[in-house]
Coordinates of C-alpha atoms in Angstrom, one line a residue:
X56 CA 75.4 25.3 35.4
X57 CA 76.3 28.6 36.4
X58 CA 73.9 29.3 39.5
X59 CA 76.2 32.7 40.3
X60 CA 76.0 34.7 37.1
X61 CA 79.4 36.8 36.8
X62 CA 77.4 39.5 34.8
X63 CA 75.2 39.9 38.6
X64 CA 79.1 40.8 40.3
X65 CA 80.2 42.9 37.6
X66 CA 79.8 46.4 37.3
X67 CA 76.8 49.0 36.3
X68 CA 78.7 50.0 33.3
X69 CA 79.5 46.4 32.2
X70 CA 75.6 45.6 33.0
X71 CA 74.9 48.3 30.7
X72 CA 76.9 47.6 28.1
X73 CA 76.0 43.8 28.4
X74 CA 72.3 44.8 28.2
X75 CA 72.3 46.8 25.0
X76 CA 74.5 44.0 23.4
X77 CA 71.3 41.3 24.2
X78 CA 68.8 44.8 23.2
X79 CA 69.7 44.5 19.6
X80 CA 69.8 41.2 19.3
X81 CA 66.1 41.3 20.3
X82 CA 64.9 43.8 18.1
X83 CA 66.7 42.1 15.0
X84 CA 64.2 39.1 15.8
X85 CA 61.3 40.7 17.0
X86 CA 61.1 42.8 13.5
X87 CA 62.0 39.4 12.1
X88 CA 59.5 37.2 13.8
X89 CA 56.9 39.0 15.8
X90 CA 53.6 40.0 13.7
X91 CA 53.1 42.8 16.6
X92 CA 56.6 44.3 17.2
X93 CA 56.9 44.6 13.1
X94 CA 53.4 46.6 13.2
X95 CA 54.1 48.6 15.6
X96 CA 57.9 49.6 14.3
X97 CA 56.1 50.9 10.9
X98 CA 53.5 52.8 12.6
X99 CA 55.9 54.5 14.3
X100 CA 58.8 54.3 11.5
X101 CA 61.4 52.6 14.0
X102 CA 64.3 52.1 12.5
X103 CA 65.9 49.4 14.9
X104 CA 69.5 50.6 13.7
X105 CA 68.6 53.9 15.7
X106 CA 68.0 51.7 19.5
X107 CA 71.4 51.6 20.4
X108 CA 71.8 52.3 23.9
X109 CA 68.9 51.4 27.2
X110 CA 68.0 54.9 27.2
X111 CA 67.2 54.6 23.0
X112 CA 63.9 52.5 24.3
X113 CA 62.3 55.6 25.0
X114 CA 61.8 55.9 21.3
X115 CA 59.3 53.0 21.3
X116 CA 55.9 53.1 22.3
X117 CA 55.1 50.8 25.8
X118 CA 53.0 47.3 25.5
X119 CA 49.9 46.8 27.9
X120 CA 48.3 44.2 28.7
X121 CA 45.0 45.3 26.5
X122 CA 47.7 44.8 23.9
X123 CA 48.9 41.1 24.4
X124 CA 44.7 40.4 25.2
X125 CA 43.9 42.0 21.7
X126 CA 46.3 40.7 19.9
X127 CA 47.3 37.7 21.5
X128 CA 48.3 35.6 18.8
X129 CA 50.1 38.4 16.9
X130 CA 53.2 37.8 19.5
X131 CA 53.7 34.4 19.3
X132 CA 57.4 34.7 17.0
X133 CA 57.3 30.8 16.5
X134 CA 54.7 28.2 15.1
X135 CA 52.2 26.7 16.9
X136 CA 53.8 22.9 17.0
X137 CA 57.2 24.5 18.2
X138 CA 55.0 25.6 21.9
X139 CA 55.7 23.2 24.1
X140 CA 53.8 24.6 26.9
X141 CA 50.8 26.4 27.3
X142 CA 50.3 29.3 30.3
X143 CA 47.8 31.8 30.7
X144 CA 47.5 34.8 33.1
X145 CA 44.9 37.0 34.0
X146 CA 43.6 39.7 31.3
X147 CA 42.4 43.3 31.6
X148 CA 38.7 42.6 29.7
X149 CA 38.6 39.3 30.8
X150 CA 39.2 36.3 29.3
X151 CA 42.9 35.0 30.4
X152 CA 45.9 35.9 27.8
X153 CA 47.6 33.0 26.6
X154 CA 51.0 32.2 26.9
X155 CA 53.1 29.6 25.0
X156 CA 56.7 28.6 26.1
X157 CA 59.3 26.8 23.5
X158 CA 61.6 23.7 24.7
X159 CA 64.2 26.5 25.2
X160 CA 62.1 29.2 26.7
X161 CA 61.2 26.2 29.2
X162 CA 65.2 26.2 29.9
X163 CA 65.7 29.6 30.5
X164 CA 62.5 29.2 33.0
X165 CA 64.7 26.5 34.7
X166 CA 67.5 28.4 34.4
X167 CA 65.9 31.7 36.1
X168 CA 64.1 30.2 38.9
X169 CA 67.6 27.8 39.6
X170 CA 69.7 31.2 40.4
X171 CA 67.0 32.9 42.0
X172 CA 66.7 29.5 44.4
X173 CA 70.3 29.8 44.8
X174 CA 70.1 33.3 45.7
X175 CA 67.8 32.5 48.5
X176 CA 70.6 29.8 49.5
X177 CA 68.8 26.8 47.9
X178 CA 71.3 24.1 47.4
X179 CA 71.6 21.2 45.7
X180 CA 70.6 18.4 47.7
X181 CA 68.4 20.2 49.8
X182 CA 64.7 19.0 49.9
X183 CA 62.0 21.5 49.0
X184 CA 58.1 21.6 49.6
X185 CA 55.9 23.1 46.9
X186 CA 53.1 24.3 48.6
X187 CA 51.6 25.3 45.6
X188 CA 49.8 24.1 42.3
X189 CA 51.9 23.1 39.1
X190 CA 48.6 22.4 37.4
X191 CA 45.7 24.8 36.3
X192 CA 48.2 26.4 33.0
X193 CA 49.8 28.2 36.4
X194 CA 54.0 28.8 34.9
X195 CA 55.1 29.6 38.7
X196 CA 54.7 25.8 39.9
X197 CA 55.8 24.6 36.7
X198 CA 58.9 27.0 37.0
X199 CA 59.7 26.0 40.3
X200 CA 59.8 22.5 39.4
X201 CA 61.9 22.9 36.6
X202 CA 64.3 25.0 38.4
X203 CA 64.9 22.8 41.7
X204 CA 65.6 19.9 39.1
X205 CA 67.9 21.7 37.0
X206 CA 70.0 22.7 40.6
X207 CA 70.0 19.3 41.9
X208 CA 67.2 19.8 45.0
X209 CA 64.9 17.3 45.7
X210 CA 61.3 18.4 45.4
X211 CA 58.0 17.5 47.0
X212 CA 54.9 18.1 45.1
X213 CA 52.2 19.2 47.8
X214 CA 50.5 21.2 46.2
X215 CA 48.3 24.4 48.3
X216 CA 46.3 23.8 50.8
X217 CA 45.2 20.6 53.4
X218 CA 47.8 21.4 56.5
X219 CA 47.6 18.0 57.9
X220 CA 48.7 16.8 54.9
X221 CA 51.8 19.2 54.6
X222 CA 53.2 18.4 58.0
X223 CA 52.6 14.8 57.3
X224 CA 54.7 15.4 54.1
X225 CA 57.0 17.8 56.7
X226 CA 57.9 15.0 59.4
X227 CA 57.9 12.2 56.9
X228 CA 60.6 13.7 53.9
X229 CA 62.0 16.9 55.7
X230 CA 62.6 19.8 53.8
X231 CA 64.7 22.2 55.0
X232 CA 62.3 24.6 52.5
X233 CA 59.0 25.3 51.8
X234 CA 57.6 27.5 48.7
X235 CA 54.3 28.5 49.6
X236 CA 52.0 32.0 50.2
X237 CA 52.8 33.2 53.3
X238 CA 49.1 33.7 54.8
X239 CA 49.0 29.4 54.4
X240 CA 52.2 29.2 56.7
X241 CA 49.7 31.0 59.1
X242 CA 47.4 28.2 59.3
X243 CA 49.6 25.5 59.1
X244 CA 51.3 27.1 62.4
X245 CA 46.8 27.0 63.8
X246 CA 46.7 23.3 63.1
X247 CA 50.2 22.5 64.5
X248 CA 48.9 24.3 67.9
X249 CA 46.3 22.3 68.0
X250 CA 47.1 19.1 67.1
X251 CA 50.7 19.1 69.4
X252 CA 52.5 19.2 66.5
X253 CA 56.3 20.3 67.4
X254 CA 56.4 22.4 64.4
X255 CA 59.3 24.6 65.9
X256 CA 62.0 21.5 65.5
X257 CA 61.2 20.6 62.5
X258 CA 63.2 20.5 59.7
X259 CA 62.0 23.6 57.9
X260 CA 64.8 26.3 57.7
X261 CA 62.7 28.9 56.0
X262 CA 59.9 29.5 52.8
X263 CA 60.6 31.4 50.2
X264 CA 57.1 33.5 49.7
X265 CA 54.9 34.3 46.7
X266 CA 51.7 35.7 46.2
X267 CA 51.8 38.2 49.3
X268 CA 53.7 40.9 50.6
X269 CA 56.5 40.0 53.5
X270 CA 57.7 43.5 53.7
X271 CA 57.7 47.5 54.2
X272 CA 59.3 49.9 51.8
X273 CA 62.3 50.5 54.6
X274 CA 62.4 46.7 54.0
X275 CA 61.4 45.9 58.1
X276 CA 59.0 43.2 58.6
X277 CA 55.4 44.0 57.7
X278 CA 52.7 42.6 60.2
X279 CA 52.1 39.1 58.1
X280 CA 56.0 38.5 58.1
X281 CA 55.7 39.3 62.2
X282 CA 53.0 37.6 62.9
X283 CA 54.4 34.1 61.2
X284 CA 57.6 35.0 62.7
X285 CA 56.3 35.4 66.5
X286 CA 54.9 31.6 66.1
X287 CA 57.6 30.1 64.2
X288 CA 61.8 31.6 63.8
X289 CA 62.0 30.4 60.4
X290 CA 63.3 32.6 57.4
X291 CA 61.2 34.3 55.1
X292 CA 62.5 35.4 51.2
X293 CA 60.6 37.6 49.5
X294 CA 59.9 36.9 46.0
X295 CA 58.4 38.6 42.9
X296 CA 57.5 37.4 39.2
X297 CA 54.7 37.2 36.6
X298 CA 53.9 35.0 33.6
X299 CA 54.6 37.7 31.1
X300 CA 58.2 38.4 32.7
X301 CA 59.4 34.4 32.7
X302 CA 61.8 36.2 35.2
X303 CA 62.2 36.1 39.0
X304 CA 63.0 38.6 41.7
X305 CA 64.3 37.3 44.4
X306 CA 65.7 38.0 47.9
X307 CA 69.3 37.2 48.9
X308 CA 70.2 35.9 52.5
X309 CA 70.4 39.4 53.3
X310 CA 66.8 40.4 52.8
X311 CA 66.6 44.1 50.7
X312 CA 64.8 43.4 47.9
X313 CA 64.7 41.2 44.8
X314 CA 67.6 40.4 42.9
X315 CA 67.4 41.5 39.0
X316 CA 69.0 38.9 36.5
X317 CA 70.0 41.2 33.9
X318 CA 70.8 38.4 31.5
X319 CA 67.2 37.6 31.4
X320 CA 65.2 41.1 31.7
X321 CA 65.3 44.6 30.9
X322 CA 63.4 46.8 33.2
X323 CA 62.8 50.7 33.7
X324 CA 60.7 52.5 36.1
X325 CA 58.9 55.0 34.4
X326 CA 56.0 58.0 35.6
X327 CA 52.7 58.5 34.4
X328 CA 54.4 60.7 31.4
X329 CA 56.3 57.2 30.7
X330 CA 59.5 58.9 31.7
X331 CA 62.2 57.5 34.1
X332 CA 61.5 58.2 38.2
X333 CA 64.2 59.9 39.5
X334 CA 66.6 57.3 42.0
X335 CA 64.0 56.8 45.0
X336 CA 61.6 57.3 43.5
X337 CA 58.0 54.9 43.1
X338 CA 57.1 54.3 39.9
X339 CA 55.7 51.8 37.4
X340 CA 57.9 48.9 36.2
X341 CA 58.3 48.6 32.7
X342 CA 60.4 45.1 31.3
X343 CA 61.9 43.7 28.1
X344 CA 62.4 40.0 28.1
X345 CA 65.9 38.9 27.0
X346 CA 66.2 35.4 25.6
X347 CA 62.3 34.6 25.5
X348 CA 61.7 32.6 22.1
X349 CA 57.8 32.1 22.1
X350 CA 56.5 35.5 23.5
X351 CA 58.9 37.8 24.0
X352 CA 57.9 41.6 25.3
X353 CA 59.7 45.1 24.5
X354 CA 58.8 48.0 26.9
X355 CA 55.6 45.8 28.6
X356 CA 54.3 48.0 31.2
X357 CA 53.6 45.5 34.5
X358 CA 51.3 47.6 36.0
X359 CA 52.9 47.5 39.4
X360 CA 54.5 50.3 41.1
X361 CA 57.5 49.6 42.5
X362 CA 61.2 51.6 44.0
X363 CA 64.2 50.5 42.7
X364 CA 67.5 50.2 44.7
X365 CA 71.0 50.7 43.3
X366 CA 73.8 50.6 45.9
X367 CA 75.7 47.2 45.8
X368 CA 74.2 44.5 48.1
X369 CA 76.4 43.0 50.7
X370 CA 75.9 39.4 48.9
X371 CA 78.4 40.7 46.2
X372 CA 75.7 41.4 43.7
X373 CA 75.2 44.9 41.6
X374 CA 72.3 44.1 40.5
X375 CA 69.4 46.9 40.9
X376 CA 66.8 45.5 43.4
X377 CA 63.2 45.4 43.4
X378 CA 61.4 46.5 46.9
X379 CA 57.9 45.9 47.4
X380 CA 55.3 46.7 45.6
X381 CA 53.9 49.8 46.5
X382 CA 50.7 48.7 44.6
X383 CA 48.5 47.7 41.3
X384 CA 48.3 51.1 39.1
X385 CA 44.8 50.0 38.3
X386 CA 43.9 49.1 42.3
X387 CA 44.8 52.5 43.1
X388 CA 41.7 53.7 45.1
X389 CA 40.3 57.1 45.9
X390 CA 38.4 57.4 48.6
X391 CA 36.9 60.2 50.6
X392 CA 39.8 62.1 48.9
X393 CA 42.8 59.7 49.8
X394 CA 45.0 57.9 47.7
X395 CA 45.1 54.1 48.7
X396 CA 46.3 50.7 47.7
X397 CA 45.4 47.2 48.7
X398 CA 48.6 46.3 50.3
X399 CA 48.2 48.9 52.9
X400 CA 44.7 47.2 53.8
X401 CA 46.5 44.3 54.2
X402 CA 48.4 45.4 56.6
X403 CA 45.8 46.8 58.7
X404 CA 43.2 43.5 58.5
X405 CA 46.9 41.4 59.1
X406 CA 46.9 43.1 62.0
X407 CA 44.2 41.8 63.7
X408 CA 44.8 37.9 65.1
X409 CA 40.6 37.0 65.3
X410 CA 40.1 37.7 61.9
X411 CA 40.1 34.5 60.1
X412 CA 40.0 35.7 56.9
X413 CA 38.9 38.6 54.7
X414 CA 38.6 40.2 51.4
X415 CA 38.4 43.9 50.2
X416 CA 35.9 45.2 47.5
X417 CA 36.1 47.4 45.5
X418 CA 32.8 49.4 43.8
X419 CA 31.7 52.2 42.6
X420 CA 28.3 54.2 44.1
X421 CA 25.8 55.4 42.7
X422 CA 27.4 59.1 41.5
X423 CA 30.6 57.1 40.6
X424 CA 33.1 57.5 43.8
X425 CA 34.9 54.6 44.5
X426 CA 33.6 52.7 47.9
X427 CA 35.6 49.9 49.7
X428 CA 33.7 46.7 51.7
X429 CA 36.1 44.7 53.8
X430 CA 34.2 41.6 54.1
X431 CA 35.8 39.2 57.1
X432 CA 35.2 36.6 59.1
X433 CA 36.3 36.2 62.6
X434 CA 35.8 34.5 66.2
X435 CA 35.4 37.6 68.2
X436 CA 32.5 38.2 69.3
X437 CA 32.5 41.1 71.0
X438 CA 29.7 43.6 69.4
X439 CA 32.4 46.2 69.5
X440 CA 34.8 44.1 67.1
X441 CA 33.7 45.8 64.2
X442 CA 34.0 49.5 65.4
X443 CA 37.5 48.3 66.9
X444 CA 38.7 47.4 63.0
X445 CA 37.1 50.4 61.5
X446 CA 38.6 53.1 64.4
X447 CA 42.1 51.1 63.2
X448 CA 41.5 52.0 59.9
X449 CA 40.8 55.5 60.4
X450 CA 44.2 56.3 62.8
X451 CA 46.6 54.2 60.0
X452 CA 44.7 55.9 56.7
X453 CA 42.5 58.2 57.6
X454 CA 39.2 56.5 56.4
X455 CA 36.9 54.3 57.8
X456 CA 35.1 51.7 55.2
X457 CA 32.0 49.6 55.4
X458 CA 32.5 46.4 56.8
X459 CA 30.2 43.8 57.0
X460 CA 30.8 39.8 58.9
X461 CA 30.6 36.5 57.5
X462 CA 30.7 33.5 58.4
X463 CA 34.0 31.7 57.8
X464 CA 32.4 28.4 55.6
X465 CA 31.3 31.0 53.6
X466 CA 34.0 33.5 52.7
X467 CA 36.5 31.1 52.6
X468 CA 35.3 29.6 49.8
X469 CA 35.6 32.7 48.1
X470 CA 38.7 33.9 49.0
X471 CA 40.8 30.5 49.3
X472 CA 39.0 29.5 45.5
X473 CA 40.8 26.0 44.2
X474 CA 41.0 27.5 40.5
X475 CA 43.3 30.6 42.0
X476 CA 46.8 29.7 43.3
X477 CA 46.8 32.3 45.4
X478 CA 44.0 34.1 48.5
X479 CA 41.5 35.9 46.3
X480 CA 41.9 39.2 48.8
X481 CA 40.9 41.6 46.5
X482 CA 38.2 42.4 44.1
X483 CA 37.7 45.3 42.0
X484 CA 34.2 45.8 40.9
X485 CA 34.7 49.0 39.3
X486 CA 33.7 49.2 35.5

């Protein structure tokens, strides 16, 4: 198998031209196949013959999530006994949305996460730790099974959570990686300490992250990525995906943002108008999956804002590259007149080594404003703790929320939930 795509060395032009190629061949079987697609071209009186270049997309309406909840069963372009596998992700009203995956959409699962493992500098041979659940309808563990097998790594099946048991599983089979959320790596590094663990010679050579944000929009080291790194010099790759995407973006040895495959994914960066961001520019991505079978998805608006970069990378790649998100679109908060997202919180509550762990909330009062609650635990028990978090909040965003303490047994629960394979930081009560 290929696990460096020539199309990912070639040139913007030849990506273009290569991505329009694969554009009509999905519209010829979406208005063949897909009850929603075929709806939504005679609404609209899409002629498919007329979409001949990327920029032709704009003549289609966008998908949203509501959509694939509403209508869930109307995307499914194959019958029911062909699905071998059935996903779901979270939905907007919600109930979970349902995803089913083919025999060969299941390849080209293998086949994405394989070259985005490779990107990272996966090899074959090498031995890899899942720290995370392949169980629970969750496509990412499944995805990173299937990819590490189709390379030729050796996997571990962990699983999240128990760090005894991981650094059992560490010192016993050695893997020189570890996939896991980054905030676990944190206490795995706590139970090491104090358990004399020698957790710095071990044989882990770095974790390639999910769930959490490693780094700043300059692409420097946010405070989770330098707090993990102060403990323990290990790399850390940056990752991004979704269920309705099937596709990974994934950092290169190099570190400045995710990789696109452009044989698997189409993807444009539009404004609240649904118009293209200027270069630079923030804005929210927007994908059409090439080669899905099952469920595929024309103009599906992800919901995260995110900056695309364009200048060649030094790997050798011209791919476009994804840098962090910025944020949710709906977790976009107002408060006391400024403009916030959750990953910015993050930062700030990251900052603080006696917090054990938090979560943010998200309401509305009672004339309507939005109104954050940082809920944490922590050891510090200083009276002033409290005031000292809140005083940091106001010098890095200009606003000081409510905070209120709890004790550790209790939030955990909530925020490391078993049915959710990743920290439950953030909850947005608003209606």
């Amino acid at each position: 198998m290929e696990l460096y795509p020539k199309i990912e060395t070639s040139s913007r032009d030849t990506i273009q031209q290569f991505q329009e190629s694969k554009l009509k061949e999905l519209l010829v079987y979406l208005e063949k196949y897909s009850p929603f697609y075929q709806k939504l071209f005679k609404e609209n009186l899409i002629d498919i013959n007329d979409i001949k270049t990327l920029e032709d997309l704009r003549k289609i309406p966008t998908t949203s999530k509501n959509d694939l909840q509403q209508h869930n069963h109307d995307f499914f372009c194959v019958p029911l006994d062909k699905i071998v596998d059935y996903s779901t992700t979270s939905g907007t009203l919600g109930d979970p949305v349902t995803f089913g995956l083919s025999d060969n959409d299941l390849e080209r699962l293998a086949y994405n996460e394989a070259i985005s493992f490779a990107c990272t500098g996966v090899q074959k041979g090498d031995v890899v730790q899942m720290i995370t659940t392949i169980d629970k309808r969750f496509m990412a563990g499944l995805a990173y099974f299937l990819g590490l097998r189709k390379m030729g790594a050796s996997v571990v099946r962990m699983g999240p959570g128990i760090p005894e048991l991981q650094w059992d599983s560490i010192f016993r089979y050695k893997p020189k990686y570890l996939i896991t959320v980054p905030s676990f790596l944190l206490k795995m590094i706590d139970y090491a300490e104090k358990h004399g663990l020698d957790y710095k010679n071990s044989s882990v050579y770095g974790a390639i992250c999910i769930g959490e944000g490693l780094k700043n929009q300059d692409f420097t080291d946010n405070i989770l990525s330098k707090k993990i790194k102060e403990k323990w010099d290990i790399k850390l790759f940056s990752t991004y995906a979704s269920t309705e995407m099937s596709t990974a973006f994934t950092e290169c040895e190099f570190q400045v943002g995710g990789h696109h495959h452009p044989e698997l994914i189409i993807t444009e960066i539009l404004d609240d108008n649904e118009n293209p961001v200027q270069e630079g520019e923030s804005g929210e991505l927007t994908i059409t999956t090439l080669g899905v079978e099952a469920i595929p998805l024309l103009r599906f608006k992800t919901g995260d804002l995110v900056k695309a970069h364009y200048e060649p990378c030094q790997c050798g790649r011209n791919t476009m590259r994804l840098g962090p998100v910025v944020g949710r679109k709906q977790q976009m908060i107002k408060y006391k007149g400024t403009t916030l997202y959750p990953p910015a919180m993050n930062d700030i509550l990251n900052d603080f080594n006696n917090i054990l762990c938090y979560q943010i909330v998200i309401q509305s009062d009672e004339i309507g404003l939005d109104e954050i609650i940082i809920k944490l635990s922590t050891d510090n028990e200083d009276e002033n703790f409290v005031n000292e978090v809140r005083d940091h909040f106001r010098a890095k965003l200009r606003v000081g929320p409510k905070i209120e303490v709890l004790d550790f047994d209790v939030l955990s629960k909530i925020v490391f939930n078993p049915i959710s394979r990743k920290p439950i930081n953030f909850i947005d009560l608003r209606a």
